Short mmCIF file of C-alpha atoms and ligand atoms in Angstrom, two decimals:
data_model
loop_
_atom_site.label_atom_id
_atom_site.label_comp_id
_atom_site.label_asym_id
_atom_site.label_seq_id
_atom_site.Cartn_x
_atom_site.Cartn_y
_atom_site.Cartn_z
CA UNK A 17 -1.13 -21.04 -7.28
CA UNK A 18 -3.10 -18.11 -5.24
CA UNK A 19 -6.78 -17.75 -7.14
CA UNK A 20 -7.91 -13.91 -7.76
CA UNK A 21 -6.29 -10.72 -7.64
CA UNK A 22 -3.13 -10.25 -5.61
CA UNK A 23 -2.44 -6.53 -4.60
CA UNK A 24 0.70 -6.44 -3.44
CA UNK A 25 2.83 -3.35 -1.59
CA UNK A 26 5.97 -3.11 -3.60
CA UNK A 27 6.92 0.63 -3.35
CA UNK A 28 5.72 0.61 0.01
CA UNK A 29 8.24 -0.97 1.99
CA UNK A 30 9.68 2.38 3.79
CA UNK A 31 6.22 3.61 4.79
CA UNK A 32 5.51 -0.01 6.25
CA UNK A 33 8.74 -0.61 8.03
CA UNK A 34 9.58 3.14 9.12
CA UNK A 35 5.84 2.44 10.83
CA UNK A 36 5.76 -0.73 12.17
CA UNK A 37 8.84 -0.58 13.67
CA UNK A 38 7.45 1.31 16.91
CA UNK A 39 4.34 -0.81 16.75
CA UNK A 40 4.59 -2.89 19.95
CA UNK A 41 2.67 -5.67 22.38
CA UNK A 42 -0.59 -4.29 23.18
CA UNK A 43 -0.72 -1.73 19.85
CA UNK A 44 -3.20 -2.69 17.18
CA UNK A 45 -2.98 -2.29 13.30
CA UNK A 46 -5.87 -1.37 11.04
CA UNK A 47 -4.58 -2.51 7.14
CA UNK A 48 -6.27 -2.13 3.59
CA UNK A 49 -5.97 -5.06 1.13
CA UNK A 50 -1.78 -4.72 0.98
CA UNK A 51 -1.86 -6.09 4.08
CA UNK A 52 0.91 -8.66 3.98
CA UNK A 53 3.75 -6.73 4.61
CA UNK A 54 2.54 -5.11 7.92
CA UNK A 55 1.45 -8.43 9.03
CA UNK A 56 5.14 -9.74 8.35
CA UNK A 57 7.22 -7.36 9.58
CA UNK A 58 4.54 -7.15 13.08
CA UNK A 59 6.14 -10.69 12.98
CA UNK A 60 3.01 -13.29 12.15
CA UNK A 61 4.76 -16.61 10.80
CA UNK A 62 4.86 -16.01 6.88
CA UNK A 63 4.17 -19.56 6.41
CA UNK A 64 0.37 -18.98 8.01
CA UNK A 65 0.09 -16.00 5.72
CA UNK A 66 1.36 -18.04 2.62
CA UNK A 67 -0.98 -20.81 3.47
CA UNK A 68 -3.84 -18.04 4.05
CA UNK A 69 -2.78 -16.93 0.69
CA UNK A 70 -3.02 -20.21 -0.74
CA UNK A 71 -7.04 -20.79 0.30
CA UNK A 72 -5.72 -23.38 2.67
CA UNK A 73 -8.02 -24.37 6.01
CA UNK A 74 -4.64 -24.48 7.98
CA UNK A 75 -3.79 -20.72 6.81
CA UNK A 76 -3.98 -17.63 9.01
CA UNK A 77 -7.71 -17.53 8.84
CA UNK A 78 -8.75 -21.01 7.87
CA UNK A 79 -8.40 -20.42 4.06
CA UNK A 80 -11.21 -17.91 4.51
CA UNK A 81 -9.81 -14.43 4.03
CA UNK A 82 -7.88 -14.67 1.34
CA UNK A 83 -5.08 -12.05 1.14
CA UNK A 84 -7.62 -9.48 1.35
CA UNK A 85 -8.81 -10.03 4.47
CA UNK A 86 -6.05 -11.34 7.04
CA UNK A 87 -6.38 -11.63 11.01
CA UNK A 88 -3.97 -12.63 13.92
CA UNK A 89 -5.94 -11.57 16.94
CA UNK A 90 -2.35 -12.19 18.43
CA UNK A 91 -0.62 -9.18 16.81
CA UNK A 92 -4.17 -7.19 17.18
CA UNK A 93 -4.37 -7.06 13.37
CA UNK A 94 -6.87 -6.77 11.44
CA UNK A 95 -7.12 -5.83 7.35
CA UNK A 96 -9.95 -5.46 4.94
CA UNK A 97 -10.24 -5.01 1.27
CA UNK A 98 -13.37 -2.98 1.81
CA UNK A 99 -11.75 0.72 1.01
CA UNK A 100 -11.58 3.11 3.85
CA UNK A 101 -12.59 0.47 5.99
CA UNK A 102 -8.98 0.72 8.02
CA UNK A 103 -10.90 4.45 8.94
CA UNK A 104 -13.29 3.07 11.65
CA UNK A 105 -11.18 -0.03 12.42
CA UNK A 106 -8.46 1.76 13.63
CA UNK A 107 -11.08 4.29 15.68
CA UNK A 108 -12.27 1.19 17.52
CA UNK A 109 -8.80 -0.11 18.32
CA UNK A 110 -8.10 3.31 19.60
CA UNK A 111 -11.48 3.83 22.15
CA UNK A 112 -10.54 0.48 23.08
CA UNK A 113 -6.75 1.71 23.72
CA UNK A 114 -7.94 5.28 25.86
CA UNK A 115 -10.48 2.42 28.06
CA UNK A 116 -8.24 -0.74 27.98
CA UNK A 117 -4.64 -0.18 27.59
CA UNK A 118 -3.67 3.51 28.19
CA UNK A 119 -0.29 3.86 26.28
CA UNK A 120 -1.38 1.77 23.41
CA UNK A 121 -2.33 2.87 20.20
CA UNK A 122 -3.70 1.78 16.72
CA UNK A 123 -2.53 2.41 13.19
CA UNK A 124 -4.40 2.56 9.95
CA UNK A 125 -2.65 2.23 6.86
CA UNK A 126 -5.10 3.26 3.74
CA UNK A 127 -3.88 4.69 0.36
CA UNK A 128 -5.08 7.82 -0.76
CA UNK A 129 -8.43 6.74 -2.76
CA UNK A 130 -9.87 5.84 0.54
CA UNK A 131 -9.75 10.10 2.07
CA UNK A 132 -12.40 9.76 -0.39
CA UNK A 133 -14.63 7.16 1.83
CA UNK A 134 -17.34 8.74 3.98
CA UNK A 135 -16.38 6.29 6.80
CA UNK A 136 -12.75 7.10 6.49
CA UNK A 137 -13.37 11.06 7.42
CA UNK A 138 -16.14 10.08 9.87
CA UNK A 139 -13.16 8.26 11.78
CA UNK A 140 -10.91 11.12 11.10
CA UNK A 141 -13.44 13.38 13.26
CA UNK A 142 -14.38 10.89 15.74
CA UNK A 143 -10.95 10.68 16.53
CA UNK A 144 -10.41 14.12 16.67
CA UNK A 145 -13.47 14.76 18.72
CA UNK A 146 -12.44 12.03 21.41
CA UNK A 147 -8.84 12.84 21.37
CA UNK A 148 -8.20 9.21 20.12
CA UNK A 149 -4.69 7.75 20.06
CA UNK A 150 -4.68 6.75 16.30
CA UNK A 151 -2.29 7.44 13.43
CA UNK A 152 -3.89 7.44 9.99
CA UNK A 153 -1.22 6.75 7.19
CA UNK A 154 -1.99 7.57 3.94
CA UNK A 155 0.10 5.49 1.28
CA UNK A 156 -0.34 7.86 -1.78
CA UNK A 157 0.63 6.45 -4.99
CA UNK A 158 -1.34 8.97 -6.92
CA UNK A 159 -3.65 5.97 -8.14
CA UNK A 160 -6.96 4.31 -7.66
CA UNK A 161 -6.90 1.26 -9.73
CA UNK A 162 -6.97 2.96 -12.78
CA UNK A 163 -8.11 6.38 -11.63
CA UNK A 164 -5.67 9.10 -11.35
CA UNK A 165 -6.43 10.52 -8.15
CA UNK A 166 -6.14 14.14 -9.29
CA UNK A 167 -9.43 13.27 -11.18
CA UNK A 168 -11.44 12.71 -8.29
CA UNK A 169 -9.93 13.98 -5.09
CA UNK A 170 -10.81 17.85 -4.58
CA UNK A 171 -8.60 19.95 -2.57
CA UNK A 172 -5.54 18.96 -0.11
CA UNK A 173 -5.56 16.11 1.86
CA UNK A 174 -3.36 17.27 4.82
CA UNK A 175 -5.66 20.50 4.98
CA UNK A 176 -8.43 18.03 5.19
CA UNK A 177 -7.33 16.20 7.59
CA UNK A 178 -6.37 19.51 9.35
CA UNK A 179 -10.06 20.45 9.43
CA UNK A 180 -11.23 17.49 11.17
CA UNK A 181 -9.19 18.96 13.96
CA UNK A 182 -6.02 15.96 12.86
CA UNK A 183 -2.46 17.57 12.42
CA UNK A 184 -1.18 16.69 9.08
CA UNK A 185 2.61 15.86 8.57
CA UNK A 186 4.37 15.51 4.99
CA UNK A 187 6.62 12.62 4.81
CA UNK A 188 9.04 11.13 2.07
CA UNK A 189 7.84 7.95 2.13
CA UNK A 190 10.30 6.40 -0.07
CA UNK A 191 12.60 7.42 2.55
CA UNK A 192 12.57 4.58 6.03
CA UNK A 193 14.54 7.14 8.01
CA UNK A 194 12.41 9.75 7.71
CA UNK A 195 8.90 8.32 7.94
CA UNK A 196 10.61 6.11 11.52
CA UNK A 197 11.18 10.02 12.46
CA UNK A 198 7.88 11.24 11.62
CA UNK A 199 5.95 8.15 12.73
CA UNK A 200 7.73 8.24 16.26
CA UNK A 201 7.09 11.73 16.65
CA UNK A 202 3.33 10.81 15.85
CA UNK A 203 3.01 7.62 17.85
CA UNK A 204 4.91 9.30 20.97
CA UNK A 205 1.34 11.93 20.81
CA UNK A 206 -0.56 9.60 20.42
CA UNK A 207 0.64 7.49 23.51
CA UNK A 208 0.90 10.82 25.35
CA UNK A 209 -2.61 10.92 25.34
CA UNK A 210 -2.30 14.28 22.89
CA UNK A 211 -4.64 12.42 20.03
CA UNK A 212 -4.53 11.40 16.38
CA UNK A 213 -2.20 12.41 13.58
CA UNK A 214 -2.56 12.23 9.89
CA UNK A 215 1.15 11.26 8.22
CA UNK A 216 0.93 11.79 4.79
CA UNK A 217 3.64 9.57 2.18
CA UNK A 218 3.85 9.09 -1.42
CA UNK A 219 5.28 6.22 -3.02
CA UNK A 220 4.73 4.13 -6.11
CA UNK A 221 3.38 1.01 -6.73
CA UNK A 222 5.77 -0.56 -8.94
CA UNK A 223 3.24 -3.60 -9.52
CA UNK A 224 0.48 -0.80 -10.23
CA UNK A 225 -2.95 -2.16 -8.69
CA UNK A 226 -2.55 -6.04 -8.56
CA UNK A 227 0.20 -8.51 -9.90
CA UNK A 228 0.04 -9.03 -13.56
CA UNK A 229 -2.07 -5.71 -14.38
CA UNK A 230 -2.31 -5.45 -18.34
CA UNK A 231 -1.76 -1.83 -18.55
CA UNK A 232 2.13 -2.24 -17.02
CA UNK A 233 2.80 -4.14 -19.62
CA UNK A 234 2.50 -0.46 -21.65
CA UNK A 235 4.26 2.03 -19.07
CA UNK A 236 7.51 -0.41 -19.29
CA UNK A 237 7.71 -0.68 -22.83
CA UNK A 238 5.32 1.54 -24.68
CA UNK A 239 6.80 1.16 -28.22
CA UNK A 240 6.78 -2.28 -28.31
CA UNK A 241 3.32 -2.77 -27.00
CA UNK A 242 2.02 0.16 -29.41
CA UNK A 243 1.13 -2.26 -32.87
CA UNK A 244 -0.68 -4.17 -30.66
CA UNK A 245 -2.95 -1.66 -29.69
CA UNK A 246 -3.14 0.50 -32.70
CA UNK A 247 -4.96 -2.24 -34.81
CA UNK A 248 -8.04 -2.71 -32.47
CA UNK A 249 -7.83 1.46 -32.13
CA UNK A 250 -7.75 1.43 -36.04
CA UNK A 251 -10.51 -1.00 -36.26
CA UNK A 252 -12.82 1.00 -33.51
CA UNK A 253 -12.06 4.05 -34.88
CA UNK A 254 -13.49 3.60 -38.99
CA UNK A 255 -15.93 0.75 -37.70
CA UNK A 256 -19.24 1.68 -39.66
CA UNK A 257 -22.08 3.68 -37.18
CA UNK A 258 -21.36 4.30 -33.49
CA UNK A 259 -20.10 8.25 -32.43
CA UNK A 260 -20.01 10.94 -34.59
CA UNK A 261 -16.19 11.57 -35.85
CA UNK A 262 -15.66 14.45 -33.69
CA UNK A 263 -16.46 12.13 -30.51
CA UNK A 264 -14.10 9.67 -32.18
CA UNK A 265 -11.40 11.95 -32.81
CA UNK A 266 -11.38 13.37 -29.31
CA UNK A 267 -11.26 9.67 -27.91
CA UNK A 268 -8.34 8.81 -29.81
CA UNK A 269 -5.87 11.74 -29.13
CA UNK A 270 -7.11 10.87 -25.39
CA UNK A 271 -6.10 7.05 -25.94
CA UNK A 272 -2.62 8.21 -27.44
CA UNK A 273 -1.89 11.11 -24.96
CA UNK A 274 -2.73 8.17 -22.26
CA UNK A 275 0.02 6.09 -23.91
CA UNK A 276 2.48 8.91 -24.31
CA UNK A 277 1.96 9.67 -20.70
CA UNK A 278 3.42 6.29 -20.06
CA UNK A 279 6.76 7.25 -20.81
CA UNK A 280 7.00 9.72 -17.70
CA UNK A 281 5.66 7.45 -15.70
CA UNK A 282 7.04 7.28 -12.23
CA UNK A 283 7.34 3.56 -12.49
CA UNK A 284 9.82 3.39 -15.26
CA UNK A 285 12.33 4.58 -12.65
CA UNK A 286 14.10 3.04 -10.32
CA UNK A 287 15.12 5.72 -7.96
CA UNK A 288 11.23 5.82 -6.70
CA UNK A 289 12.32 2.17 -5.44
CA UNK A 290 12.85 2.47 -1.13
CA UNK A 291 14.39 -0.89 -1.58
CA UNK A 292 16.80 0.81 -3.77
CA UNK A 293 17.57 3.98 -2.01
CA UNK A 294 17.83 1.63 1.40
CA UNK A 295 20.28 -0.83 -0.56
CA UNK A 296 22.43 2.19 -1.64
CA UNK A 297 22.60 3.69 2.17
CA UNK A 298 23.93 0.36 2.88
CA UNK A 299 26.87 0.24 0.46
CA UNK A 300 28.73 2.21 3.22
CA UNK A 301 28.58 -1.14 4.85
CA UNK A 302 28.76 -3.47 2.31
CA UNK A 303 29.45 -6.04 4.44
CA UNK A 304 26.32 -6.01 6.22
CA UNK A 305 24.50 -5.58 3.29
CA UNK A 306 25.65 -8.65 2.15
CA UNK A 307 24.57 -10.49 5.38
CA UNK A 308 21.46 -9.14 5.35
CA UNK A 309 20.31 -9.90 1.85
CA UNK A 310 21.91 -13.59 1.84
CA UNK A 311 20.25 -14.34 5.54
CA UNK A 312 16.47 -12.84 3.81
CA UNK A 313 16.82 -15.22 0.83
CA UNK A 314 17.67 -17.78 3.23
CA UNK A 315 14.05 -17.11 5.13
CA UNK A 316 12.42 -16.69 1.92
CA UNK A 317 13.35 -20.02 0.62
CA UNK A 318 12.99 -21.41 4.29
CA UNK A 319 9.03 -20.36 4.12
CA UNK A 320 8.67 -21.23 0.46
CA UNK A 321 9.69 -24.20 0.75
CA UNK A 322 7.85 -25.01 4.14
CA UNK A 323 4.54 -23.77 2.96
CA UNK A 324 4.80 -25.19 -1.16
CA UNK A 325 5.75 -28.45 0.25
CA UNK A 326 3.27 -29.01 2.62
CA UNK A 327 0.66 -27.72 0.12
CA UNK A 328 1.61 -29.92 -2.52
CA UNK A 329 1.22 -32.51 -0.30
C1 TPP B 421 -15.81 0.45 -0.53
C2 TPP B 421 -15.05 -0.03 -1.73
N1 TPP B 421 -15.22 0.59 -2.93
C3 TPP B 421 -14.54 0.17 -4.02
C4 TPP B 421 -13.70 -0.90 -3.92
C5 TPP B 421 -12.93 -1.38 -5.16
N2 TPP B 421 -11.52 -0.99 -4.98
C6 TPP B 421 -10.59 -1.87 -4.55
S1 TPP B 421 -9.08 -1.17 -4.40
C7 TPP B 421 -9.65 0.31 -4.96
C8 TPP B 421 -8.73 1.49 -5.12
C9 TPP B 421 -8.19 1.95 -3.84
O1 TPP B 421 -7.28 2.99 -4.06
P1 TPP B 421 -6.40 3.49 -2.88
O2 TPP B 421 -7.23 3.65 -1.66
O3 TPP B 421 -5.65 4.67 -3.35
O4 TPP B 421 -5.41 2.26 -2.60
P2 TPP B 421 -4.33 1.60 -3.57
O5 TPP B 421 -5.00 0.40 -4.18
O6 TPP B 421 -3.88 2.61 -4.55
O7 TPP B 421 -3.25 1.17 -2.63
C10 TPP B 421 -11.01 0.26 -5.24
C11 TPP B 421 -11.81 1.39 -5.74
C12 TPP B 421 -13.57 -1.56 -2.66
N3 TPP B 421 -12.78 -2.62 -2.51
N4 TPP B 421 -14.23 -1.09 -1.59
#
C-alpha cells in the first residue's frame, strides 16, 4: 500500500535506541531517509507516521513527505532523504541550542556514504569551530545503495572527523549497551558545553538499500538464483558485435566474483542481527522477554489496525 521506495533501518535498531534513549524535551534530531525508527522510539504516534507513510493528508506531514521526509516540530525532528543533509540540519539545531536552550543538544544520524557530502564535513567544521553541542552518528553498513563504500571513501573516517577538530569514538553498534555508553558519554560533552563528537557504528542492513531490493534475492540464496542469471550473462556474453572478448571476459569473472562474494555476505548471518543479540541477553529473564515481545505485538497490531482501518475507509 505505501507507493515508492521504502528504506527501512533493520540492523539499526541498537544504534537508534542506545541514542535516542538520552534524547530528551528540548533536544532536537537531525535523520536521513531511515527516519522512522528515531521518530518512534522519540515517541511520535506511529499511527501519524503510518498514515504519513501511506500519502494520507491526515499523516504526520499532510501526506506530503512521504517516509523520506518526516517532521513533528513537537519532538524537534526533522529528516531528509537528501544525503548528508542531517550534516547542516543538526548544526542549526545546535547554534540554536548554545543561543536558545543551553543544555540542549541535536543529533544527526547519517550512514557512512554521506562523510562523503561536502555539506556533511562543512557541518563537521562549523561545529568544531563554534564548539557546537552536536553528535554526528555515522550508521556504517559498508554500503551506498549498491556501492561498496571501500570503492569510494578514501582514508579513515574517525581520523577525518578528528581533523575537523571532532573526537572520534568506535562503537559496536550492534551492541545497545555499548553505543547507550558511548552516546551518554558524548551527549553529557556536548551538554557540558565541551562541543561535538563523531560516534562511529557499523551495522548491517539486513533489507540492503530499500524493501524488496532485487539483488537480496542473490546474497540469501545464490545457487538457486544462479540459472536465472547465467542465461542473460550467456546471451550478453556471445551476442554478435559490442566489446572486444578481452573486455567481455574481464566483465564476466567480475559478474561471477560479485556473486561468489554473496556467500560471505554479512547478511546471511544472523548474529549481525541487534535484535538478536538483545533477545539472547534477555533469555536470562525469560520472563520479561516474554512480556515484552507479546505487549510490542500487541501495539503493533493496535496501530495496524488503527491506521489500515481508517485508510480503507
Ligand atoms: C545528495 C544526494 N545524492 C544522492 C542521493 C541518492 N541516494 C539515496 S540513498 C544513497 C546512499 C546513501 O548511503 P549512506 O549514506 O551510506 O546511507 P544508507 O542508505 O547506506 O543508510 C544515495 C546515493 C540522494 N538521495 N541525495
Amino acid at each position: 500500500m505505501i507507493s515508492g521506495e521504502m528504506h527501512l533501518g533493520t540492523g539499526e535498531e541498537a544504534i537508534i535506541a542506545g541514542v535516542v534513549a538520552h534524547v530528551r524535551e528540548g533536544d532536537a534530531m537531525a535523520l536521513d531517509h531511515r527516519g522512522t525508527a528515531a521518530l518512534l522510539m522519540r515517541g511520535v504516534d506511529p499511527v501519524l507516521i503510518l498514515r504519513e507513510l501511506l500519502g494520507r493528508p491526515d499523516g504526520l506531514c499532510g501526506g506530503m513527505g512521504g517516509h523520506m521526509h518526516l517532521f513533528s516540530k513537537e519532538h524537534l525532528a526533522a529528516s531528509s532523504g537528501i544525503v548528508g543533509a542531517a550534516g547542516p540540519t543538526a548544526a542549526g539545531f545546535g547554534l540554536a541550542a548554545q543561543y536558545l536552550h543551553p543544555g540542549a543538544f541535536a543529533v544527526a544520524f547519517f550512514g557512512e556514504g554521506a562523510m562523503n557530502q561536502g555539506m556533511l564535513m562543512e557541518s563537521m567544521n562549523l561545529a568544531s569551530a563554534w564548539n557546537l553541542p552536536v553528535v554526528f552518528v555515522c550508521k556504517d553498513d559498508d554500503w551506498a545503495i549498491t556501492t561498496q563504500s571501500e570503492r569510494m571513501t578514501g582514508g579513515d573516517l574517525n581520523e577525518r572527523a578528528r581533523g575537523l577538530g571532532v573526537p572520534a569514538v568506535e562503537v559496536d553498534g550492534l551492541d545497545v549497551i555499548e553505543v547507550w555508553e558511548a552516546s551518554h558519554a558524548a551527549i553529557e560533552r556536548a551538554r557540558s558545553g565541551q562541543g561535538p563528537t563523531f560516534l562511529h557504528a557499523r551495522c548491517v542492513h539486513f533489507e540492503g538499500h530499500f524493501l524488496g531490493l532485487q539483488l537480496l534475492r542473490l546474497v540469501r540464496d545464490p545457487l538457486r538464483e544462479m540459472p536465472g542469471i547465467a542465461l542473460p550473462l550467456t546471451r550478453s556474453f556471445v551476442h554478435p558485435g559490442g566489446a572486444a572478448v578481452g573486455d567481455r571476459v574481464a566483465g564476466l569473472k567480475e559478474v561471477v566474483a560479485a556473486v561468489l562474494s554473496t556467500l560471505r555476505d554479512p547478511r546471511r548471518d544472523s548474529t549481525n542481527d541487534p535484535v538478536q543479540r538483545a533477545r539472547e541477553t534477555l533469555l536470562s529473564d525469560p520472563g520479561r522477554l516474554l512480556e515484552l515481545e507479546e505487549r510490542i505485538e500487541e501495539e503493533m497490531d493496535e496501530v495496524l489496525a488503527s491506521a489500515l482501518a481508517e485508510a480503507r475507509s
